Coordinates of C-alpha atoms in Angstrom, one line a residue:
F5 CA 128.5 65.7 68.1
D6 CA 125.5 67.3 68.3
G7 CA 124.2 69.5 64.6
G8 CA 122.7 72.6 64.3
I9 CA 120.2 74.6 62.4
F10 CA 121.1 74.4 59.1
N11 CA 123.1 70.6 58.8
N12 CA 121.0 68.7 62.0
F13 CA 122.6 66.0 61.1
P14 CA 126.8 66.1 60.3
V15 CA 127.8 62.7 60.4
D16 CA 130.5 64.2 57.2
V17 CA 132.5 65.9 59.8
V18 CA 132.8 63.9 62.9
L19 CA 134.5 61.6 60.0
E20 CA 136.3 64.2 58.7
D21 CA 137.5 65.7 62.0
F22 CA 137.4 62.8 64.5
Q23 CA 137.2 59.4 61.4
P24 CA 135.3 57.2 64.1
D25 CA 135.5 53.2 64.1
Y26 CA 131.6 53.3 64.9
V27 CA 128.5 55.9 64.7
I28 CA 126.0 56.3 66.1
G29 CA 123.3 58.7 64.8
S30 CA 120.1 59.7 66.0
K31 CA 117.2 61.4 64.1
A32 CA 115.4 63.5 65.9
A33 CA 113.7 66.1 63.9
G34 CA 111.1 65.9 61.6
D35 CA 110.9 66.7 57.6
Y36 CA 109.4 69.6 57.3
S37 CA 106.6 70.5 54.6
I38 CA 106.8 73.5 51.4
P39 CA 106.9 76.4 53.0
N40 CA 103.5 78.2 53.6
P41 CA 103.2 81.6 51.8
D42 CA 100.5 82.4 54.9
D43 CA 102.8 80.9 58.0
I44 CA 105.8 83.2 58.5
V45 CA 106.6 80.1 60.6
S46 CA 106.9 77.2 58.2
Q47 CA 108.6 80.1 55.8
I48 CA 111.8 80.0 58.7
E49 CA 111.4 76.1 59.0
G50 CA 112.8 76.3 55.2
L51 CA 114.8 79.2 55.5
V52 CA 116.9 77.6 57.7
M53 CA 116.8 73.9 58.4
N54 CA 118.6 72.5 54.8
K55 CA 117.2 68.6 53.6
V56 CA 119.6 65.9 55.4
P57 CA 119.8 62.1 54.5
Y58 CA 119.8 61.2 58.0
Q59 CA 121.7 58.1 56.9
I60 CA 124.7 57.2 57.8
P61 CA 127.3 56.6 54.4
E62 CA 127.7 53.3 52.8
G63 CA 130.8 51.5 54.2
V64 CA 130.7 53.4 57.2
K65 CA 130.0 51.0 60.7
G66 CA 127.4 52.3 63.3
I67 CA 123.4 51.9 63.2
M68 CA 120.9 54.5 63.2
V69 CA 118.4 55.4 66.7
A70 CA 115.2 56.6 65.6
P71 CA 113.0 57.6 68.4
Q72 CA 109.4 58.3 67.7
L73 CA 108.5 61.7 68.1
I74 CA 105.4 64.0 68.0
K75 CA 105.1 66.2 65.0
V76 CA 106.2 70.0 66.5
E77 CA 106.5 73.4 65.3
V78 CA 110.6 73.7 65.2
N79 CA 110.0 77.1 68.1
D80 CA 108.1 74.8 70.3
F81 CA 110.8 73.2 73.2
S82 CA 107.2 72.4 75.1
Q83 CA 107.5 68.5 74.4
A84 CA 111.9 68.9 75.4
K85 CA 111.4 65.7 77.9
S86 CA 109.2 63.4 76.2
F87 CA 111.6 63.5 73.3
I88 CA 114.8 62.7 75.7
D89 CA 112.8 60.0 77.1
S90 CA 111.8 58.6 73.6
G91 CA 115.6 58.6 73.0
Y92 CA 116.3 57.0 75.8
V93 CA 113.5 54.1 74.9
A94 CA 114.7 54.1 71.3
T95 CA 118.5 54.2 72.5
T96 CA 118.3 50.5 75.0
V97 CA 116.1 48.4 72.3
L98 CA 118.9 48.9 70.1
M99 CA 121.6 48.4 73.2
D100 CA 122.1 44.8 72.2
S101 CA 123.5 45.8 68.8
I102 CA 125.4 48.1 69.9
K103 CA 127.4 46.6 72.3
K104 CA 128.7 43.4 70.1
N105 CA 130.2 47.0 67.1
V106 CA 131.5 48.6 70.4
S107 CA 134.3 46.4 72.9
R108 CA 135.8 48.4 74.9
R109 CA 134.2 49.1 78.2
E110 CA 134.9 52.2 80.8
S111 CA 133.3 52.0 84.0
K112 CA 131.1 55.3 85.6
E113 CA 134.4 56.1 87.7
E114 CA 136.7 55.9 84.9
R115 CA 135.1 58.1 83.2
R116 CA 134.2 60.2 85.6
M117 CA 138.4 60.8 86.6
K118 CA 138.6 61.8 83.3
R119 CA 136.4 64.2 83.5
E120 CA 138.2 65.5 86.3
A121 CA 141.6 65.3 84.4
F122 CA 141.0 67.6 81.8
N123 CA 139.1 70.0 83.1
N124 CA 142.0 70.2 85.5
R125 CA 143.5 71.4 82.3
K126 CA 141.9 74.5 81.7
P127 CA 142.6 76.9 82.8
D128 CA 141.0 79.7 85.5
M129 CA 138.4 82.2 83.8
F130 CA 139.9 84.9 85.0
I131 CA 139.5 88.0 83.2
D132 CA 142.4 90.0 82.0
Q133 CA 141.3 92.5 79.6
V134 CA 138.3 94.1 78.6
I135 CA 138.3 95.6 75.7
V136 CA 135.6 97.5 74.0
T137 CA 134.5 98.2 70.9
G138 CA 131.7 99.5 69.3
V139 CA 131.4 103.1 71.2
K140 CA 133.7 106.6 71.7
P141 CA 137.3 105.9 74.2
A142 CA 135.1 107.6 76.7
Q143 CA 132.0 105.9 77.0
A144 CA 134.5 102.9 76.9
D145 CA 135.8 104.3 79.9
Y146 CA 132.8 104.4 81.6
I147 CA 131.8 100.2 80.5
R148 CA 134.6 99.1 81.2
K149 CA 134.7 101.0 85.4
L150 CA 130.9 99.2 85.6
I151 CA 133.1 95.3 85.1
V152 CA 136.6 96.6 86.1
H153 CA 136.7 97.5 89.8
H154 CA 140.4 96.8 90.1
P155 CA 143.8 96.2 88.4
K156 CA 143.5 92.9 89.1
Q157 CA 142.5 90.0 86.8
R158 CA 138.8 89.0 88.1
L159 CA 137.0 85.5 87.7
F160 CA 134.0 85.7 84.8
S161 CA 131.6 83.9 87.4
E162 CA 132.3 87.7 89.3
M163 CA 131.5 89.7 86.9
K164 CA 128.4 87.8 85.7
E165 CA 126.3 91.0 88.4
D166 CA 127.9 94.0 86.4
Y167 CA 127.1 92.5 82.7
Y168 CA 123.1 92.0 83.6
R169 CA 123.6 95.9 84.9
L170 CA 125.6 96.7 82.0
I171 CA 122.6 95.1 79.5
T172 CA 119.7 96.0 81.3
D173 CA 120.6 100.0 80.2
N174 CA 119.1 101.7 78.4
R175 CA 121.9 104.5 77.1
F176 CA 122.8 100.6 74.7
R177 CA 120.7 99.4 72.2
S178 CA 123.2 95.8 72.5
V179 CA 125.3 94.5 74.3
L180 CA 127.6 91.3 73.2
P181 CA 130.1 89.1 75.3
R182 CA 133.1 87.6 73.2
L183 CA 135.4 85.7 75.4
K184 CA 139.3 84.1 74.0
F185 CA 141.8 83.4 75.5
N186 CA 145.2 84.7 75.3
P187 CA 148.0 82.6 75.4
Q188 CA 150.2 85.1 76.4
S189 CA 149.1 86.5 79.2
G190 CA 147.6 82.7 81.1
Y191 CA 144.5 85.2 80.4
Y192 CA 141.1 86.2 79.3
D193 CA 139.8 88.6 77.4
L194 CA 136.3 90.0 77.7
T195 CA 135.4 91.8 74.6
F196 CA 132.1 93.7 74.3
E197 CA 130.4 94.7 71.1
V198 CA 128.7 97.1 71.6
E199 CA 125.8 99.2 69.6
R200 CA 124.4 102.9 71.8
A201 CA 121.2 103.7 71.4
T202 CA 119.3 106.2 70.2
P203 CA 120.0 109.6 72.9
L204 CA 116.5 110.1 72.7
E205 CA 113.3 108.4 74.1
L206 CA 110.0 109.1 74.2
Q207 CA 107.9 107.4 76.2
F208 CA 103.5 107.0 76.2
G209 CA 100.7 106.1 78.6
G210 CA 97.9 106.9 81.0
I211 CA 94.1 105.6 80.9
I212 CA 91.3 105.5 80.0
T213 CA 88.5 104.8 81.8
S214 CA 84.6 105.0 82.6
S215 CA 86.0 107.0 85.5
P216 CA 86.7 111.1 85.4
N217 CA 90.2 109.9 85.9
T218 CA 90.6 109.5 82.4
E219 CA 94.9 111.1 82.1
G220 CA 97.9 110.9 79.9
Y221 CA 101.3 110.6 80.2
L222 CA 104.0 112.1 78.0
Q223 CA 107.7 112.1 79.0
G224 CA 110.7 112.3 76.9
T225 CA 114.7 111.3 77.7
Y226 CA 118.1 112.1 76.4
Y227 CA 120.6 110.0 77.6
L228 CA 124.5 111.2 77.3
L229 CA 127.7 109.6 78.0
G230 CA 130.8 109.9 78.6
E231 CA 133.0 108.3 81.1
N232 CA 129.9 109.3 83.8
A233 CA 126.3 109.0 82.0
L234 CA 123.5 111.4 82.3
N235 CA 119.8 111.1 81.6
I236 CA 117.5 114.7 81.4
S237 CA 114.1 114.2 81.5
L238 CA 111.5 116.3 80.8
N239 CA 107.1 114.5 82.0
G240 CA 103.2 116.1 81.4
Y241 CA 100.4 114.2 83.2
F242 CA 96.8 115.9 81.4
G243 CA 93.8 114.6 82.9
R244 CA 91.0 116.2 85.1
F245 CA 91.7 114.2 88.0
Y246 CA 95.3 114.6 87.3
L247 CA 97.8 117.7 86.1
G248 CA 101.6 117.8 86.3
G249 CA 104.5 118.1 85.4
R250 CA 108.5 117.5 86.0
I251 CA 112.1 118.1 85.4
G252 CA 114.8 116.1 85.8
A253 CA 118.9 115.1 86.2
R254 CA 120.2 111.5 86.8
F255 CA 124.4 111.5 87.1
D256 CA 125.2 107.6 87.3
F257 CA 128.8 107.3 88.7
P258 CA 130.4 103.7 87.5
F259 CA 132.0 102.3 90.0
Q260 CA 132.9 98.7 92.2
N261 CA 129.7 100.6 94.2
P262 CA 127.7 102.0 91.8
Y263 CA 126.1 105.1 92.6
F264 CA 123.7 108.2 91.8
L265 CA 122.5 111.2 92.4
E266 CA 119.2 112.8 91.5
M267 CA 117.8 116.1 91.4
D268 CA 114.1 116.9 90.3
M269 CA 111.3 119.8 90.3
V270 CA 107.8 118.8 90.1
S271 CA 104.7 120.4 90.6
Y272 CA 101.2 118.7 90.6
R273 CA 97.2 119.1 91.2
Y274 CA 94.9 116.4 92.7
H275 CA 91.2 117.7 92.1
Y276 CA 89.0 114.4 93.3
F277 CA 86.0 114.4 92.6
P278 CA 82.9 112.9 94.9
S279 CA 82.4 109.4 95.5
G280 CA 84.0 109.7 91.8
L281 CA 81.0 111.1 90.2
I282 CA 80.8 114.5 88.2
F283 CA 77.8 116.8 88.9
L284 CA 75.6 118.8 87.1
D285 CA 76.6 122.1 86.5
D286 CA 74.3 123.6 88.9
V287 CA 76.6 122.2 91.6
L288 CA 80.3 122.5 91.7
S289 CA 81.8 119.6 89.8
S290 CA 84.7 119.1 93.0
N291 CA 85.3 119.9 97.4
V292 CA 89.1 118.6 96.7
S293 CA 92.2 120.5 95.2
R294 CA 95.1 119.5 95.9
Y295 CA 98.5 120.8 95.6
D296 CA 102.4 120.3 95.4
D297 CA 105.6 121.9 94.1
N298 CA 108.5 120.8 95.3
I299 CA 112.1 120.3 94.9
T300 CA 114.3 116.4 95.7
G301 CA 117.4 115.9 95.8
I302 CA 118.5 112.5 95.5
I303 CA 120.9 110.4 96.5
G304 CA 121.3 106.3 95.8
W305 CA 123.3 102.6 95.8
P306 CA 121.7 100.4 93.8
I307 CA 121.5 96.8 96.6
T308 CA 121.1 93.5 93.6
N309 CA 119.9 93.7 90.3
K310 CA 116.3 94.8 92.3
G311 CA 116.6 96.7 95.1
V312 CA 118.1 100.1 95.7
F313 CA 119.1 102.5 99.4
K314 CA 118.3 106.2 99.1
I315 CA 118.4 109.4 100.8
N316 CA 117.3 112.3 99.9
G317 CA 116.3 115.7 100.7
V318 CA 112.8 117.0 99.5
T319 CA 111.5 121.1 99.9
G320 CA 108.1 122.2 98.6
D321 CA 104.5 124.7 98.8
W322 CA 102.1 122.1 99.8
E323 CA 98.6 123.7 99.7
T324 CA 94.9 122.4 99.3
H325 CA 91.3 123.7 98.7
Y326 CA 88.6 123.0 100.1
Y327 CA 84.9 123.4 101.4
H328 CA 83.5 122.4 104.9
T329 CA 79.7 121.0 103.4
N330 CA 79.3 119.5 100.3
A331 CA 76.2 122.0 100.9
V332 CA 78.1 125.4 98.6
K333 CA 76.7 128.2 96.7
R334 CA 78.9 129.1 93.8
T335 CA 78.7 132.9 95.1
D336 CA 81.0 130.7 98.2
V337 CA 85.4 130.6 98.1
Q338 CA 87.4 127.9 99.0
D339 CA 89.4 127.7 101.8
K340 CA 92.9 127.9 101.6
T341 CA 95.9 125.9 103.1
L342 CA 99.1 126.4 102.6
F343 CA 102.6 123.8 104.3
R344 CA 105.7 125.0 103.8
Y345 CA 107.9 122.4 104.1
F346 CA 111.0 120.4 104.5
K347 CA 111.7 116.5 104.6
L348 CA 115.3 114.5 105.4
G349 CA 114.4 111.0 105.0
A350 CA 115.9 107.6 103.7
E351 CA 113.8 104.7 101.4
L352 CA 114.6 100.6 100.9
D353 CA 113.0 99.1 98.2
F354 CA 113.1 95.6 96.7
N355 CA 110.8 94.9 93.8
T356 CA 110.6 91.7 91.7
L357 CA 106.7 92.1 90.8
N358 CA 106.5 90.9 86.9
Q359 CA 103.2 94.0 86.2
R360 CA 103.3 97.4 86.8
Q361 CA 99.6 96.5 88.2
Y362 CA 97.3 93.7 88.8
A363 CA 100.5 92.0 89.3
T364 CA 100.3 87.9 89.2
A365 CA 104.4 87.0 90.6
G366 CA 107.0 88.8 92.4
S367 CA 106.8 90.8 95.8
R368 CA 107.9 93.9 96.8
L369 CA 109.3 95.6 100.4
N370 CA 109.2 98.8 100.5
A371 CA 110.1 100.7 104.2
R372 CA 110.7 104.3 104.1
L373 CA 111.6 107.4 107.4
N374 CA 111.3 110.9 107.4
F375 CA 111.8 113.4 110.2
G376 CA 110.5 117.1 108.6
G377 CA 109.0 120.4 109.8
G378 CA 107.2 124.1 108.1
T379 CA 104.8 126.3 109.3
E380 CA 101.3 126.4 107.4
Y381 CA 99.6 129.1 106.6
H382 CA 95.0 128.9 106.8
T383 CA 93.3 131.4 105.1
P384 CA 89.7 130.9 105.2
G385 CA 86.7 130.8 103.2
T386 CA 83.2 131.1 103.3
T387 CA 82.4 128.2 105.0
S388 CA 85.2 128.4 107.2
F389 CA 84.0 128.3 111.6
S390 CA 87.4 130.7 111.3
K391 CA 87.1 134.5 110.0
Q392 CA 90.9 135.6 110.5
K393 CA 94.7 134.2 109.2
A394 CA 96.9 132.0 110.6
E395 CA 100.1 130.5 110.3
F396 CA 101.7 127.9 112.8
Y397 CA 104.5 125.9 112.5
H398 CA 104.8 122.4 112.6
S399 CA 107.3 119.4 112.8
F400 CA 106.9 115.7 112.4
M401 CA 108.3 111.9 111.4
D402 CA 106.7 109.0 109.7
L403 CA 107.8 105.5 108.9
Q404 CA 106.4 103.4 106.3
F405 CA 106.7 99.7 105.8
T406 CA 104.9 98.0 102.9
Y407 CA 105.1 94.3 101.7
D408 CA 103.7 92.8 98.4
N409 CA 104.4 89.2 98.1
Y410 CA 102.5 85.9 95.4
F411 CA 103.7 83.8 98.3
A412 CA 102.4 80.2 96.3
K413 CA 100.5 78.7 93.8
S414 CA 99.1 76.0 92.8
G415 CA 97.6 75.5 89.6
P416 CA 95.2 78.1 87.8
F417 CA 95.7 79.5 91.2
T418 CA 97.8 82.0 92.7
F419 CA 97.8 83.6 96.2
G420 CA 99.3 86.8 97.7
M421 CA 99.0 88.6 100.6
L422 CA 100.0 92.8 101.4
S423 CA 101.1 94.8 104.4
E424 CA 100.9 98.2 105.2
C425 CA 102.3 99.4 108.8
V426 CA 102.4 103.4 109.0
F427 CA 103.2 105.4 112.0
T428 CA 103.2 109.4 111.6
T429 CA 103.3 112.5 113.6
L430 CA 102.1 114.4 110.9
P431 CA 99.8 117.5 112.6
R432 CA 96.7 118.5 112.9
F433 CA 96.3 121.1 111.0
R434 CA 93.5 124.7 112.5
N435 CA 91.1 122.3 110.8
Y436 CA 89.5 118.9 110.7
T437 CA 89.0 119.0 106.9
S438 CA 92.6 120.1 105.9
T439 CA 93.8 117.1 108.4
M440 CA 92.2 114.7 106.4
I441 CA 93.6 115.6 103.8
L442 CA 97.0 115.4 104.4
M443 CA 96.7 111.9 106.3
P444 CA 98.0 108.8 104.5
Q445 CA 96.1 106.2 103.1
F446 CA 95.2 103.2 102.6
S447 CA 95.5 102.0 98.6
P448 CA 95.6 98.7 98.3
F449 CA 94.9 98.2 94.4
P450 CA 94.5 101.4 91.5
D451 CA 90.9 102.0 91.6
A452 CA 91.8 103.1 96.1
K453 CA 94.1 105.4 94.5
V454 CA 92.2 108.1 93.0
R455 CA 89.1 108.2 95.1
F456 CA 89.5 110.6 98.8
L457 CA 89.0 107.9 101.1
E458 CA 87.9 109.6 105.1
N459 CA 88.0 105.8 106.4
L460 CA 90.8 104.6 105.1
R461 CA 92.6 107.8 106.2
S462 CA 94.4 107.9 109.5
Q463 CA 97.8 109.3 111.2
S464 CA 98.8 105.9 111.6
Y465 CA 97.3 102.5 110.9
L466 CA 98.0 99.4 110.5
A467 CA 96.8 96.8 107.0
G468 CA 96.4 93.8 105.6
G469 CA 94.3 91.6 103.2
L470 CA 94.7 88.9 100.9
K471 CA 95.2 87.8 96.6
I472 CA 93.3 85.4 95.2
L473 CA 94.1 85.0 91.0
Y474 CA 92.6 82.3 88.9
S475 CA 94.8 82.4 85.9
F476 CA 92.8 81.3 82.3
S477 CA 95.9 82.3 80.5
N478 CA 99.2 84.4 81.0
A479 CA 98.0 87.7 79.8
I480 CA 94.5 86.8 81.0
H481 CA 93.4 86.3 85.2
M482 CA 90.9 86.8 87.8
R483 CA 91.5 88.9 91.0
V484 CA 89.4 88.8 94.1
E485 CA 91.3 91.1 97.6
G486 CA 89.6 91.8 100.7
Y487 CA 91.9 94.1 103.3
Y488 CA 91.5 94.7 106.9
F489 CA 92.6 98.8 108.1
Q490 CA 92.7 99.5 111.5
Q491 CA 93.7 103.1 112.7
F492 CA 95.6 103.6 115.8
R493 CA 93.3 106.7 117.1
K494 CA 90.7 107.8 114.0
I495 CA 90.4 111.5 114.1
F496 CA 87.0 113.1 115.1
Q497 CA 85.4 116.6 114.1
N498 CA 84.5 119.1 116.3
E499 CA 82.0 121.8 116.8
K500 CA 84.1 124.2 115.5
Q501 CA 85.3 122.2 112.7
G502 CA 88.6 121.4 114.4
A503 CA 90.7 117.9 114.4
Y504 CA 90.8 115.6 117.7
F505 CA 91.9 112.5 118.4
G506 CA 89.2 109.5 119.4
P507 CA 90.7 106.3 121.7
W508 CA 93.2 104.3 120.5
L509 CA 92.0 101.5 118.4
S510 CA 88.4 102.6 118.5
H511 CA 87.8 102.5 114.6
H512 CA 88.8 100.1 112.0
G513 CA 87.6 99.5 107.9
F514 CA 87.0 97.2 105.2
T515 CA 88.0 97.4 101.6
M516 CA 87.5 94.8 98.8
T517 CA 88.0 94.7 94.9
S518 CA 87.4 92.0 92.1
A519 CA 88.6 92.8 88.7
L520 CA 88.8 90.7 85.4
V521 CA 92.4 91.7 84.9
A522 CA 94.4 90.8 80.6
H523 CA 97.3 92.1 80.6
T524 CA 98.2 93.5 76.9
F525 CA 101.2 95.1 74.9
L526 CA 100.0 98.5 75.7
G527 CA 98.8 98.1 79.0
P528 CA 96.5 96.2 81.6
L529 CA 92.3 95.9 80.2
S530 CA 90.3 95.8 83.0
L531 CA 87.1 95.9 84.6
N532 CA 86.5 95.9 88.5
L533 CA 84.0 96.0 91.4
N534 CA 85.4 97.8 94.0
Y535 CA 83.9 97.7 98.2
F536 CA 85.0 100.7 100.5
G537 CA 83.5 100.1 104.1
G538 CA 82.2 103.2 104.9
E539 CA 81.9 106.0 102.3
T540 CA 78.5 107.5 101.3
S541 CA 78.7 105.0 97.9
P542 CA 80.5 101.9 99.1
W543 CA 80.4 100.6 96.0
S544 CA 81.7 101.6 92.0
F545 CA 82.2 100.0 89.1
T546 CA 85.3 101.1 86.7
V547 CA 86.2 99.2 82.7
N548 CA 90.3 100.7 82.6
F549 CA 92.3 100.6 80.0
G550 CA 96.1 101.5 80.9
Y551 CA 98.1 103.0 84.2
Y552 CA 97.2 104.8 87.1
L553 CA 100.4 107.2 86.6
F554 CA 101.6 109.2 89.7
H555 CA 104.9 111.6 90.0
K556 CA 106.3 110.5 93.7
E557 CA 105.0 112.9 96.1
G558 CA 107.3 115.3 97.7
L559 CA 104.7 114.8 101.8
N560 CA 103.3 112.2 101.6

């Protein structure tokens, strides 16, 4: 009969309730000292641990087992196995004395049969009624729909996944389950004591970095709950490199196969800095800007608690402003390419990574397929070979597969891999520069996402590499990553600034990074040394604190 924190040696309860002939007691606790006003753990020990005499009362037949235990804090469970072993050794030493006082013997088979007979008397844990307290009736209906999918009784084990989904819902502060057998029905009743979370949630984030790409993020979400659930969110991103905003709404429908509907309106701008540097005032600070304004509709279904399948439709305006050379004058005017597009697609995503950036465990599989089309509108600038406006219609499809996995751990070392395959028929625009801005880029680590890397961009490619991590603690690690990038067909520029494809599999690239990372409660702090093969400035060193956060792009 085990004790609890308040009464850790309940020999009085055992004698009163069971009237045993012989008592075997075990002392597996220390004598905690007087609470230290500067030590919160010792104060908790003093509050919850009563002083208990670890001894069998006089006149009661019994024996005390007192294993030799090292002193640990009350909340330290790291030595549990050694404590169990110590108890086994101490009991074995006293076994002869115990056998002299306990004459009854029972074989393992007899004990197994008794346990089996006892368990067979217990009714199966079928849930009949689900009772929800603490919320309004319509909100209780929402919770019941998540748990109860048909009128028949369900086994408790069948409801666990639904319960886990419920407790991760941001609309609830706590969901406490209580199970009670109902002798009238012969089944169990499951009661959820629910406490609503504050309906308005504010989030902030971003990154402070030694590069020009410092960014701030602010989001507000309002959660509405009735028989169905709705949340409305508004966010903004603020920085020289990335500026944007989003307003969105999501409906969640709690059925046996739950699904959600989502609608987003997004507007953002990327402003690339050449080689990650800010130029002096007599030279324009940026050559490439990219804009996207789009509306997205999504219907999605969760797949287990780690995956989701989505079908989406997007319509929007993708626009880029650029020069065809870095040697520009203040009087020069940028080219403008506008692509007014639509697309339909599907996405499958499974994610068990333990961090948003600089993960150290888990895996992620993402697969996407899209079909779309649109009209290109080109307005030449002063550095353009073309002198007249033009428009062209394009259709396209794109298929992308990404797999990220931390597959092995040996002592402080962790080994991972990342592979990505992209196959698209994205169009060649009127000129080489706008074509390359449109093409997908392989960006396997955070600093690559904020660089315009011409040698890691291609219409279609296959890329992959390895990661080696060395952990100094749960929060601090060193990582080295190296990746190979194989283009299917490299895109070149002709003498009239047009784009054309080179030979198959004729060009490849390489990129790598090393980083010292410390995960804090506000986000990761990292020192990064990066190499981008083939670029004009291949090396970069950055100090970053926080997360690079971006809207999901409508086109790429």
